[in-house]
CSV table of C-alpha atoms in Angstrom, one decimal:
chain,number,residue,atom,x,y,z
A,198,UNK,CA,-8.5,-43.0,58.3
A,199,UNK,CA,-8.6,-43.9,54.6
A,200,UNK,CA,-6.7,-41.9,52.3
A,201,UNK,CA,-8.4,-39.6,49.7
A,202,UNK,CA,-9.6,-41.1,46.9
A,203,UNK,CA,-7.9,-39.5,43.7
A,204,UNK,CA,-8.7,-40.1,39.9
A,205,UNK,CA,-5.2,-40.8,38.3
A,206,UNK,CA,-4.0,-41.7,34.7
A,207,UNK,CA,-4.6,-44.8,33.5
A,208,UNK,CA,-1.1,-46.9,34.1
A,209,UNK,CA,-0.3,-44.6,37.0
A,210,UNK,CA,-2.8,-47.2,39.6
A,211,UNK,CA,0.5,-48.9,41.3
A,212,UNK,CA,2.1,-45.8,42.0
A,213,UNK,CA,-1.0,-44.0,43.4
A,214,UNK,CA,-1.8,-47.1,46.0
A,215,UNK,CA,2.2,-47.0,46.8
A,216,UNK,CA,2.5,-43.1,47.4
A,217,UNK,CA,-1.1,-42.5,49.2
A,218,UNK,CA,0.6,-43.2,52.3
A,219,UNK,CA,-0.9,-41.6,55.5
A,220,UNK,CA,1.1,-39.1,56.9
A,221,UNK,CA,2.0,-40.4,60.6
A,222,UNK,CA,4.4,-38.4,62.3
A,223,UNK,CA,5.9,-34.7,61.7
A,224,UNK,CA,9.6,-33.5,62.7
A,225,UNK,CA,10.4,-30.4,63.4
A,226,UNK,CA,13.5,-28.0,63.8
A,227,UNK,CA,12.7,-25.7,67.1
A,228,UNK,CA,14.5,-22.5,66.4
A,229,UNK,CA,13.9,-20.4,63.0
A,230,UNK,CA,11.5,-23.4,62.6
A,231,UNK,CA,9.1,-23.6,65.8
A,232,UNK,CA,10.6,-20.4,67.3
A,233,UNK,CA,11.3,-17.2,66.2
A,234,UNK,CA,14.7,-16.9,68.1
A,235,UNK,CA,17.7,-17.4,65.0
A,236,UNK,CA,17.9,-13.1,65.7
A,237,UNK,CA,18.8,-13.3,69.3
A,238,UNK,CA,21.3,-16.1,68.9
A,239,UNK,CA,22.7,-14.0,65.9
A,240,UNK,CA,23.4,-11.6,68.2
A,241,UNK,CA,24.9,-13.4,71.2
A,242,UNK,CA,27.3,-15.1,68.9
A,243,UNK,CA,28.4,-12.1,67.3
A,244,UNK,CA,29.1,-10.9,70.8
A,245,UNK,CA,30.7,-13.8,71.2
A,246,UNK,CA,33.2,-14.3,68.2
A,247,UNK,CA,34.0,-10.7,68.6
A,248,UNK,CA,35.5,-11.1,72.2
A,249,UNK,CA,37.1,-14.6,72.1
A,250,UNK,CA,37.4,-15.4,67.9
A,251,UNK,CA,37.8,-11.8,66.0
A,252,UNK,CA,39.7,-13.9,63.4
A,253,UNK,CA,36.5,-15.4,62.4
A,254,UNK,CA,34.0,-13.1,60.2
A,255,UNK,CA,31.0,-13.6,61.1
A,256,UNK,CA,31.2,-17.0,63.0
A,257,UNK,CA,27.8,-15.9,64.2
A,258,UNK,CA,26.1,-16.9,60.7
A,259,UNK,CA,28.9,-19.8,60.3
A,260,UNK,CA,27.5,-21.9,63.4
A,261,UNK,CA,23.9,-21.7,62.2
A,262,UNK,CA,22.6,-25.6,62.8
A,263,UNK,CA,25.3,-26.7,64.4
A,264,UNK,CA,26.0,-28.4,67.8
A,265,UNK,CA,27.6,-26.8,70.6
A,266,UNK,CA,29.7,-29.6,70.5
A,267,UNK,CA,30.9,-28.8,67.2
A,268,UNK,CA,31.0,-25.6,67.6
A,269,UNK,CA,33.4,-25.8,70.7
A,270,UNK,CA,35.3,-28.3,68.8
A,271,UNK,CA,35.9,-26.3,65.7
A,272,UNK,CA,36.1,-22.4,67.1
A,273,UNK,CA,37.1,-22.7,70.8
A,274,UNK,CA,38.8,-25.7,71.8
A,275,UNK,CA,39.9,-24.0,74.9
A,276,UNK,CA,38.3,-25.4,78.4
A,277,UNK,CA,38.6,-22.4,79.6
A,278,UNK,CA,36.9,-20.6,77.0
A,279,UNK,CA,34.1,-23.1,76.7
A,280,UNK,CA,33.5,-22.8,80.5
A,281,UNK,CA,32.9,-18.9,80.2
A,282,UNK,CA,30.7,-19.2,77.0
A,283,UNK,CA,28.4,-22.5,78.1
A,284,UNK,CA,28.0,-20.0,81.2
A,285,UNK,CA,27.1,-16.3,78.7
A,286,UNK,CA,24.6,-18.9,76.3
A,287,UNK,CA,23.1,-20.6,79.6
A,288,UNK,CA,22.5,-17.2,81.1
A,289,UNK,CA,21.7,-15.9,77.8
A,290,UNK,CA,18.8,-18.5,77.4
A,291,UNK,CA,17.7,-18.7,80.7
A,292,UNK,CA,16.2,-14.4,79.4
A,293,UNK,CA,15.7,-15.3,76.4
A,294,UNK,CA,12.3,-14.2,74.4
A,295,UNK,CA,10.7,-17.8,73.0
A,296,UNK,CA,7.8,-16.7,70.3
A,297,UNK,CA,6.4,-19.0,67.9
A,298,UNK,CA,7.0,-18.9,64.2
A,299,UNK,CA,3.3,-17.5,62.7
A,300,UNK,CA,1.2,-20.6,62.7
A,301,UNK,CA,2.7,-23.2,64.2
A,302,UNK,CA,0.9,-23.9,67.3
A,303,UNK,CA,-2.2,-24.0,65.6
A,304,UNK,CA,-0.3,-26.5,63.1
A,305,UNK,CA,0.8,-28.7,65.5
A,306,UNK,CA,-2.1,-29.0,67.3
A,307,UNK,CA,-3.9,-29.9,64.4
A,308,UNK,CA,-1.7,-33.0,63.1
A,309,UNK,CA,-2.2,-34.0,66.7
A,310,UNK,CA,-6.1,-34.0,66.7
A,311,UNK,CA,-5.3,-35.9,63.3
A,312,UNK,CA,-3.4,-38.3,64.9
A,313,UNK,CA,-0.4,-37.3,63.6
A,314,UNK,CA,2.9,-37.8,66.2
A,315,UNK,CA,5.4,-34.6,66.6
A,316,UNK,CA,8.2,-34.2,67.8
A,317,UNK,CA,10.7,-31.6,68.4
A,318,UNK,CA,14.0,-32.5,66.9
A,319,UNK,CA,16.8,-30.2,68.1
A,320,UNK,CA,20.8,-29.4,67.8
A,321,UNK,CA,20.0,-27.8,71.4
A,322,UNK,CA,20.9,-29.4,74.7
A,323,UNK,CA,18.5,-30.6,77.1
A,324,UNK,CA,19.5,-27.4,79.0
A,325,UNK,CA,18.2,-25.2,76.8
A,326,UNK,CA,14.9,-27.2,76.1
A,327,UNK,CA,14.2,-26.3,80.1
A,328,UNK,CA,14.4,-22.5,79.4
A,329,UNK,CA,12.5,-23.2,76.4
A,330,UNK,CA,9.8,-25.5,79.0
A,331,UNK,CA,9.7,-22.4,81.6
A,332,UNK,CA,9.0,-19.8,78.9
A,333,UNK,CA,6.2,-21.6,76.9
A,334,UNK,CA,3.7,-22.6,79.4
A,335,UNK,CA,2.3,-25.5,77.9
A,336,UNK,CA,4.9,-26.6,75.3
A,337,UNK,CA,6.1,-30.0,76.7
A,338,UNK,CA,2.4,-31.2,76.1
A,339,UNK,CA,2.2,-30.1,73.0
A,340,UNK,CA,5.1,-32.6,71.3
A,341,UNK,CA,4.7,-36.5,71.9
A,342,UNK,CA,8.4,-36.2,71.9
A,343,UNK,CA,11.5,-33.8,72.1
A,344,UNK,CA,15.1,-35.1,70.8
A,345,UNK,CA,17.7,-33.3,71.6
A,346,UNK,CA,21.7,-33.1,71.1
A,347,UNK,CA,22.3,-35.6,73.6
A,348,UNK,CA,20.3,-38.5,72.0
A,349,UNK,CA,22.5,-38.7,69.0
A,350,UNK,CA,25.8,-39.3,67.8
A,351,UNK,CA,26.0,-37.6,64.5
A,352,UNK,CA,24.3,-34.3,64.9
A,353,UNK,CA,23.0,-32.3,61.8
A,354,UNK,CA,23.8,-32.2,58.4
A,355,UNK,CA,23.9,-36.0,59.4
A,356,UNK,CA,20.7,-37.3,58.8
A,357,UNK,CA,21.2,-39.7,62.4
A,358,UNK,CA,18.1,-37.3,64.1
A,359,UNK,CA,15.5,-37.5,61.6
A,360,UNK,CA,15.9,-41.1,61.4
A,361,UNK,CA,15.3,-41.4,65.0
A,362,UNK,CA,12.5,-39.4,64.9
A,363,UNK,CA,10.8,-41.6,62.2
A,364,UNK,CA,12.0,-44.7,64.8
A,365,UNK,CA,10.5,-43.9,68.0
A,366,UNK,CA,7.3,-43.4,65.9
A,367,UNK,CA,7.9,-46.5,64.4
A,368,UNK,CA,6.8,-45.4,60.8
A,369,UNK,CA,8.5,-45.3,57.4
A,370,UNK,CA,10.3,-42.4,56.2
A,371,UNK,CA,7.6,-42.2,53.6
A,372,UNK,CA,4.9,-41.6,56.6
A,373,UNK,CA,7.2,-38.6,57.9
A,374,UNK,CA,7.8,-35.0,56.8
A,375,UNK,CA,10.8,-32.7,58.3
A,376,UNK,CA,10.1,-28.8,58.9
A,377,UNK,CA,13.8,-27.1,58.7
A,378,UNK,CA,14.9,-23.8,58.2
A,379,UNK,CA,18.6,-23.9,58.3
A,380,UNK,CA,20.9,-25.3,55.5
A,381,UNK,CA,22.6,-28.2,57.9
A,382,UNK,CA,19.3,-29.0,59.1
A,383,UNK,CA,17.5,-29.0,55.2
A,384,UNK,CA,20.8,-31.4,54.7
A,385,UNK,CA,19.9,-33.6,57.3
A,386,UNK,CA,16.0,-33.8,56.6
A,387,UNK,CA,17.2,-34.3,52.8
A,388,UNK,CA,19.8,-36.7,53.7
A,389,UNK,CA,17.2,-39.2,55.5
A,390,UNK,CA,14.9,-39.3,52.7
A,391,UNK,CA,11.9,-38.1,54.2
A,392,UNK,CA,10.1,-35.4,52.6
A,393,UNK,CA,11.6,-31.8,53.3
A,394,UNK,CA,9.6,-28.7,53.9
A,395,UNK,CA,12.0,-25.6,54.1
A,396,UNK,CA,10.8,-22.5,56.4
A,397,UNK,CA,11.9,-19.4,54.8
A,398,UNK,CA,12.3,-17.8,58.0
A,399,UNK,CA,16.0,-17.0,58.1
A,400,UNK,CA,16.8,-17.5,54.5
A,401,UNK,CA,15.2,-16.4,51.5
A,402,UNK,CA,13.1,-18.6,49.0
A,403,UNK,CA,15.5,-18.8,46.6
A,404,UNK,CA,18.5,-19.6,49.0
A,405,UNK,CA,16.6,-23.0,50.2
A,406,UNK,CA,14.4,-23.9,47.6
A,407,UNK,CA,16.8,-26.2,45.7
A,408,UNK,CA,17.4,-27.3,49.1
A,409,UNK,CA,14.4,-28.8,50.0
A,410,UNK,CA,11.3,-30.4,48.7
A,411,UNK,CA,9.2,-27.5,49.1
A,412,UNK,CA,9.3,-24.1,50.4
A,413,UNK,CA,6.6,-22.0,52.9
A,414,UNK,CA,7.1,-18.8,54.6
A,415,UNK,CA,5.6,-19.8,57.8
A,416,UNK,CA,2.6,-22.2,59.3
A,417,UNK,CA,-0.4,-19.4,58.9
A,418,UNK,CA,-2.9,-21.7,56.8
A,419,UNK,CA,-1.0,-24.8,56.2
A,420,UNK,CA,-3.2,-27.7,57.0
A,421,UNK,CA,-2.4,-31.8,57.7
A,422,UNK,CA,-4.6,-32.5,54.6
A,423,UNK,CA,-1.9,-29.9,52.3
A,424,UNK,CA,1.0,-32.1,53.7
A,425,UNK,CA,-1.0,-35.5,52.1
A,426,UNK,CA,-0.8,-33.9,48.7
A,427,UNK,CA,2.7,-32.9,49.2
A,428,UNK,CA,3.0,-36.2,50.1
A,429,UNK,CA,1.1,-38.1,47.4
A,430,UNK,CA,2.6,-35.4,44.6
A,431,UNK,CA,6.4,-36.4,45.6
């Protein structure tokens, strides 16, 4: 497909033919991103930091975007207590509600009738992706590809997963855009230096918007050929 032809200033011919750029594969966050689920996880982890870390106020927002990993390794390095809790989040997920964030499975599929590659890049485990597979009838076919805690070593604010997104696609961080909605994750999608759109699903506006390259509230409307001009406007 060619890109859209656009009258520019005069001087301004190089930079139009370098930034017009066809957007070739989108990466995005699953939860407060893809899924509306950030309020049940706030909830099991304040149930969680109030039995085993009451020292800790309100470790439930502190762990937003984090690993499991990190979170184990920082709040409860006890094998004992990471056994009980990797059993309450396992059950947990297992009856969990999985609801899209307004929009986004009419998004997605459109990039992918565009030819546009997605993926699902995630601080969850591979564990939790089968909860999220037996839920959402459907959703493993809707995502050419789904990265997950495992498949990195630095997790998020590390930019280490968006870069692998944008290399299994083989294309150029300037043919990508990341969807986040936490701050570790708008680090990380920052951090790569591929173009950051900010969901202002669990945050306000103003809490992300310096955070990010630009802000929406959800998917309703948003279109592949709104991301191009994003794009081409950097």
């Amino acid at each position: 497909m060619l890109p859209d032809v656009r009258l520019v200033p005069p001087g301004n011919f190089l930079y139009a033919i370098i930034d017009m750029k066809q957007l070739k594969a989108a990466l995005f966050d699953l939860d407060g991103t893809l899924l509306d689920t950030e309020g049940q996880y706030t909830r099991i982890w304040g149930m969680i930091g109030r039995k085993y870390r009451p020292d800790v106020e309100g470790l439930e927002y502190l762990i937003k975007g984090t690993t499991l990993k990190q979170i184990f390794e920082k709040y409860f390095p006890g094998e004992s207590q990471q056994t009980e809790i990797n059993e309450m989040l396992n059950d947990y997920e297992r009856n969990m509600e999985y609801s899209f964030v307004a929009g986004a499975e009419a998004f997605v599929s459109q990039l992918r009738e565009k030819g546009v590659k997605c993926a699902v890049v995630t601080s969850s485990n591979q564990e939790k992706m089968k909860s999220v597979s037996r839920k959402i009838k459907g959703f493993d076919t809707m995502f050419d590809k789904v990265l997950t805690a495992e498949m990195f070593a630095a997790s998020k604010p590390a930019p280490d997963c968006y870069l692998l997104g944008a290399k299994v696609f083989g294309a150029d961080i300037s043919e990508c855009v990341v969807f986040e909605d936490a701050f570790t994750g708008l680090q990380a999608g920052m951090s790569s230096g591929i173009y950051t759109i900010g969901l202002a699903t669990c945050n306000p506006r103003e809490a992300i918007q310096d955070k990010c390259h630009h802000v929406i509230d959800n998917f309703v409307g948003l279109t592949a050929d709104d991301i191009d001009e994003l794009l081409v406007g950097r």
